[in-house]
Amino acid sequence: MIWNKYILYSILLSILGNIIVWFQLNGQLKWEFMRNNMILVCLVGMPVSYIFYKVTEYAYLGLGSLWGVRFLVYSVSYLVFPFLTYYFLGEGLTLKTIISILLSLIILTINIL
């Protein structure tokens, strides 16, 4: 598939959505406020659902395949998660994690070509 604006939009929105989801789900491990306000944190799920709805729309327009959408979202999530986990929770990047990140980049590249 040739690179186009829909793929770019879906990648950018997927990065944003995955960052928000990381904080929504893992913030409880770092910040007391998020641990003590579960309902408020869960309400963030509504705008995140909209973001991923648009990711699916744009990625499908750009890739023409729902499988492509799935792999794109998976790959982007695996690029976002390790770095946020390292930065905020101090969990280092193991060889296994680094190899998985590289594989995610390969999957992403295959799907946007």
JSON list of C-alpha atoms in Angstrom, two decimals:
[
{"chain": "A", "resi": 1, "resn": "MET", "atom": "CA", "xyz": [0.00, 0.00, 0.00]},
{"chain": "A", "resi": 2, "resn": "ILE", "atom": "CA", "xyz": [1.25, 3.45, -0.86]},
{"chain": "A", "resi": 3, "resn": "TRP", "atom": "CA", "xyz": [1.72, 5.84, 2.04]},
{"chain": "A", "resi": 4, "resn": "ASN", "atom": "CA", "xyz": [-1.17, 8.31, 2.25]},
{"chain": "A", "resi": 5, "resn": "LYS", "atom": "CA", "xyz": [-2.75, 10.87, 4.57]},
{"chain": "A", "resi": 6, "resn": "TYR", "atom": "CA", "xyz": [-5.16, 8.32, 6.08]},
{"chain": "A", "resi": 7, "resn": "ILE", "atom": "CA", "xyz": [-2.33, 6.13, 7.24]},
{"chain": "A", "resi": 8, "resn": "LEU", "atom": "CA", "xyz": [-0.59, 9.15, 8.74]},
{"chain": "A", "resi": 9, "resn": "TYR", "atom": "CA", "xyz": [-3.79, 10.25, 10.53]},
{"chain": "A", "resi": 10, "resn": "SER", "atom": "CA", "xyz": [-4.40, 6.76, 11.86]},
{"chain": "A", "resi": 11, "resn": "ILE", "atom": "CA", "xyz": [-0.83, 6.40, 13.16]},
{"chain": "A", "resi": 12, "resn": "LEU", "atom": "CA", "xyz": [-0.93, 9.80, 14.88]},
{"chain": "A", "resi": 13, "resn": "LEU", "atom": "CA", "xyz": [-4.35, 9.16, 16.43]},
{"chain": "A", "resi": 14, "resn": "SER", "atom": "CA", "xyz": [-3.26, 5.67, 17.46]},
{"chain": "A", "resi": 15, "resn": "ILE", "atom": "CA", "xyz": [-0.21, 7.12, 19.22]},
{"chain": "A", "resi": 16, "resn": "LEU", "atom": "CA", "xyz": [-2.44, 9.62, 21.04]},
{"chain": "A", "resi": 17, "resn": "GLY", "atom": "CA", "xyz": [-5.00, 6.94, 21.95]},
{"chain": "A", "resi": 18, "resn": "ASN", "atom": "CA", "xyz": [-2.34, 4.55, 23.22]},
{"chain": "A", "resi": 19, "resn": "ILE", "atom": "CA", "xyz": [-0.72, 7.25, 25.35]},
{"chain": "A", "resi": 20, "resn": "ILE", "atom": "CA", "xyz": [-4.08, 8.05, 26.95]},
{"chain": "A", "resi": 21, "resn": "VAL", "atom": "CA", "xyz": [-4.85, 4.36, 27.48]},
{"chain": "A", "resi": 22, "resn": "TRP", "atom": "CA", "xyz": [-1.44, 3.82, 29.07]},
{"chain": "A", "resi": 23, "resn": "PHE", "atom": "CA", "xyz": [-2.14, 6.52, 31.64]},
{"chain": "A", "resi": 24, "resn": "GLN", "atom": "CA", "xyz": [-5.72, 5.35, 32.13]},
{"chain": "A", "resi": 25, "resn": "LEU", "atom": "CA", "xyz": [-4.75, 1.75, 32.86]},
{"chain": "A", "resi": 26, "resn": "ASN", "atom": "CA", "xyz": [-1.30, 2.10, 34.42]},
{"chain": "A", "resi": 27, "resn": "GLY", "atom": "CA", "xyz": [-1.53, 5.47, 36.16]},
{"chain": "A", "resi": 28, "resn": "GLN", "atom": "CA", "xyz": [-2.89, 3.69, 39.24]},
{"chain": "A", "resi": 29, "resn": "LEU", "atom": "CA", "xyz": [0.54, 2.12, 39.69]},
{"chain": "A", "resi": 30, "resn": "LYS", "atom": "CA", "xyz": [2.25, 5.51, 39.83]},
{"chain": "A", "resi": 31, "resn": "TRP", "atom": "CA", "xyz": [-0.19, 8.10, 41.16]},
{"chain": "A", "resi": 32, "resn": "GLU", "atom": "CA", "xyz": [-2.45, 7.94, 44.19]},
{"chain": "A", "resi": 33, "resn": "PHE", "atom": "CA", "xyz": [-5.05, 10.20, 42.54]},
{"chain": "A", "resi": 34, "resn": "MET", "atom": "CA", "xyz": [-5.63, 7.70, 39.76]},
{"chain": "A", "resi": 35, "resn": "ARG", "atom": "CA", "xyz": [-5.76, 4.79, 42.20]},
{"chain": "A", "resi": 36, "resn": "ASN", "atom": "CA", "xyz": [-8.40, 6.56, 44.30]},
{"chain": "A", "resi": 37, "resn": "ASN", "atom": "CA", "xyz": [-10.59, 7.85, 41.45]},
{"chain": "A", "resi": 38, "resn": "MET", "atom": "CA", "xyz": [-11.36, 4.76, 39.42]},
{"chain": "A", "resi": 39, "resn": "ILE", "atom": "CA", "xyz": [-14.73, 6.02, 38.10]},
{"chain": "A", "resi": 40, "resn": "LEU", "atom": "CA", "xyz": [-13.21, 9.29, 36.90]},
{"chain": "A", "resi": 41, "resn": "VAL", "atom": "CA", "xyz": [-10.33, 7.43, 35.25]},
{"chain": "A", "resi": 42, "resn": "CYS", "atom": "CA", "xyz": [-12.79, 5.03, 33.58]},
{"chain": "A", "resi": 43, "resn": "LEU", "atom": "CA", "xyz": [-14.72, 7.96, 32.10]},
{"chain": "A", "resi": 44, "resn": "VAL", "atom": "CA", "xyz": [-11.64, 8.70, 30.01]},
{"chain": "A", "resi": 45, "resn": "GLY", "atom": "CA", "xyz": [-12.60, 5.57, 28.09]},
{"chain": "A", "resi": 46, "resn": "MET", "atom": "CA", "xyz": [-15.34, 7.44, 26.22]},
{"chain": "A", "resi": 47, "resn": "PRO", "atom": "CA", "xyz": [-13.08, 9.87, 24.34]},
{"chain": "A", "resi": 48, "resn": "VAL", "atom": "CA", "xyz": [-10.49, 7.12, 23.85]},
{"chain": "A", "resi": 49, "resn": "SER", "atom": "CA", "xyz": [-13.15, 4.96, 22.20]},
{"chain": "A", "resi": 50, "resn": "TYR", "atom": "CA", "xyz": [-13.87, 7.81, 19.80]},
{"chain": "A", "resi": 51, "resn": "ILE", "atom": "CA", "xyz": [-10.17, 8.16, 19.00]},
{"chain": "A", "resi": 52, "resn": "PHE", "atom": "CA", "xyz": [-9.85, 4.46, 18.17]},
{"chain": "A", "resi": 53, "resn": "TYR", "atom": "CA", "xyz": [-13.10, 4.60, 16.20]},
{"chain": "A", "resi": 54, "resn": "LYS", "atom": "CA", "xyz": [-11.46, 7.24, 13.99]},
{"chain": "A", "resi": 55, "resn": "VAL", "atom": "CA", "xyz": [-8.22, 5.23, 13.87]},
{"chain": "A", "resi": 56, "resn": "THR", "atom": "CA", "xyz": [-10.17, 2.30, 12.45]},
{"chain": "A", "resi": 57, "resn": "GLU", "atom": "CA", "xyz": [-11.95, 4.53, 9.94]},
{"chain": "A", "resi": 58, "resn": "TYR", "atom": "CA", "xyz": [-8.79, 6.23, 8.68]},
{"chain": "A", "resi": 59, "resn": "ALA", "atom": "CA", "xyz": [-6.62, 3.13, 8.71]},
{"chain": "A", "resi": 60, "resn": "TYR", "atom": "CA", "xyz": [-9.23, 1.19, 6.74]},
{"chain": "A", "resi": 61, "resn": "LEU", "atom": "CA", "xyz": [-9.43, 3.99, 4.18]},
{"chain": "A", "resi": 62, "resn": "GLY", "atom": "CA", "xyz": [-5.65, 4.04, 3.95]},
{"chain": "A", "resi": 63, "resn": "LEU", "atom": "CA", "xyz": [-4.96, 0.32, 3.98]},
{"chain": "A", "resi": 64, "resn": "GLY", "atom": "CA", "xyz": [-8.16, -1.17, 2.58]},
{"chain": "A", "resi": 65, "resn": "SER", "atom": "CA", "xyz": [-8.03, -4.11, 4.96]},
{"chain": "A", "resi": 66, "resn": "LEU", "atom": "CA", "xyz": [-9.25, -4.66, 8.50]},
{"chain": "A", "resi": 67, "resn": "TRP", "atom": "CA", "xyz": [-6.28, -6.98, 9.08]},
{"chain": "A", "resi": 68, "resn": "GLY", "atom": "CA", "xyz": [-4.01, -4.09, 8.14]},
{"chain": "A", "resi": 69, "resn": "VAL", "atom": "CA", "xyz": [-5.82, -1.91, 10.67]},
{"chain": "A", "resi": 70, "resn": "ARG", "atom": "CA", "xyz": [-5.32, -4.50, 13.40]},
{"chain": "A", "resi": 71, "resn": "PHE", "atom": "CA", "xyz": [-1.62, -4.86, 12.73]},
{"chain": "A", "resi": 72, "resn": "LEU", "atom": "CA", "xyz": [-1.13, -1.11, 12.52]},
{"chain": "A", "resi": 73, "resn": "VAL", "atom": "CA", "xyz": [-2.83, -0.49, 15.89]},
{"chain": "A", "resi": 74, "resn": "TYR", "atom": "CA", "xyz": [-0.96, -3.40, 17.49]},
{"chain": "A", "resi": 75, "resn": "SER", "atom": "CA", "xyz": [2.38, -2.18, 16.19]},
{"chain": "A", "resi": 76, "resn": "VAL", "atom": "CA", "xyz": [1.84, 1.39, 17.30]},
{"chain": "A", "resi": 77, "resn": "SER", "atom": "CA", "xyz": [0.72, 0.24, 20.76]},
{"chain": "A", "resi": 78, "resn": "TYR", "atom": "CA", "xyz": [3.87, -1.83, 21.12]},
{"chain": "A", "resi": 79, "resn": "LEU", "atom": "CA", "xyz": [5.96, 1.21, 20.21]},
{"chain": "A", "resi": 80, "resn": "VAL", "atom": "CA", "xyz": [4.23, 3.46, 22.77]},
{"chain": "A", "resi": 81, "resn": "PHE", "atom": "CA", "xyz": [3.90, 1.10, 25.74]},
{"chain": "A", "resi": 82, "resn": "PRO", "atom": "CA", "xyz": [7.56, 0.18, 26.39]},
{"chain": "A", "resi": 83, "resn": "PHE", "atom": "CA", "xyz": [8.76, 3.76, 26.35]},
{"chain": "A", "resi": 84, "resn": "LEU", "atom": "CA", "xyz": [6.06, 5.07, 28.69]},
{"chain": "A", "resi": 85, "resn": "THR", "atom": "CA", "xyz": [6.59, 2.11, 31.01]},
{"chain": "A", "resi": 86, "resn": "TYR", "atom": "CA", "xyz": [10.32, 2.76, 31.07]},
{"chain": "A", "resi": 87, "resn": "TYR", "atom": "CA", "xyz": [9.96, 6.51, 31.59]},
{"chain": "A", "resi": 88, "resn": "PHE", "atom": "CA", "xyz": [7.23, 6.52, 34.24]},
{"chain": "A", "resi": 89, "resn": "LEU", "atom": "CA", "xyz": [7.68, 3.17, 36.00]},
{"chain": "A", "resi": 90, "resn": "GLY", "atom": "CA", "xyz": [11.39, 2.63, 35.50]},
{"chain": "A", "resi": 91, "resn": "GLU", "atom": "CA", "xyz": [10.99, -0.80, 33.93]},
{"chain": "A", "resi": 92, "resn": "GLY", "atom": "CA", "xyz": [14.01, -1.28, 31.72]},
{"chain": "A", "resi": 93, "resn": "LEU", "atom": "CA", "xyz": [14.08, -2.47, 28.16]},
{"chain": "A", "resi": 94, "resn": "THR", "atom": "CA", "xyz": [15.19, -6.08, 28.09]},
{"chain": "A", "resi": 95, "resn": "LEU", "atom": "CA", "xyz": [16.55, -7.82, 25.02]},
{"chain": "A", "resi": 96, "resn": "LYS", "atom": "CA", "xyz": [13.16, -9.49, 24.61]},
{"chain": "A", "resi": 97, "resn": "THR", "atom": "CA", "xyz": [11.41, -6.09, 24.69]},
{"chain": "A", "resi": 98, "resn": "ILE", "atom": "CA", "xyz": [13.85, -4.55, 22.23]},
{"chain": "A", "resi": 99, "resn": "ILE", "atom": "CA", "xyz": [13.40, -7.45, 19.80]},
{"chain": "A", "resi": 100, "resn": "SER", "atom": "CA", "xyz": [9.61, -7.15, 20.15]},
{"chain": "A", "resi": 101, "resn": "ILE", "atom": "CA", "xyz": [9.78, -3.42, 19.39]},
{"chain": "A", "resi": 102, "resn": "LEU", "atom": "CA", "xyz": [11.86, -4.14, 16.30]},
{"chain": "A", "resi": 103, "resn": "LEU", "atom": "CA", "xyz": [9.37, -6.79, 15.19]},
{"chain": "A", "resi": 104, "resn": "SER", "atom": "CA", "xyz": [6.55, -4.27, 15.67]},
{"chain": "A", "resi": 105, "resn": "LEU", "atom": "CA", "xyz": [8.37, -1.83, 13.43]},
{"chain": "A", "resi": 106, "resn": "ILE", "atom": "CA", "xyz": [8.74, -4.54, 10.81]},
{"chain": "A", "resi": 107, "resn": "ILE", "atom": "CA", "xyz": [5.03, -5.42, 11.04]},
{"chain": "A", "resi": 108, "resn": "LEU", "atom": "CA", "xyz": [4.11, -1.74, 10.74]},
{"chain": "A", "resi": 109, "resn": "THR", "atom": "CA", "xyz": [6.40, -1.30, 7.74]},
{"chain": "A", "resi": 110, "resn": "ILE", "atom": "CA", "xyz": [5.01, -4.37, 5.97]},
{"chain": "A", "resi": 111, "resn": "ASN", "atom": "CA", "xyz": [1.47, -3.12, 6.41]},
{"chain": "A", "resi": 112, "resn": "ILE", "atom": "CA", "xyz": [2.00, 0.40, 5.12]},
{"chain": "A", "resi": 113, "resn": "LEU", "atom": "CA", "xyz": [3.92, -0.66, 2.02]}
]
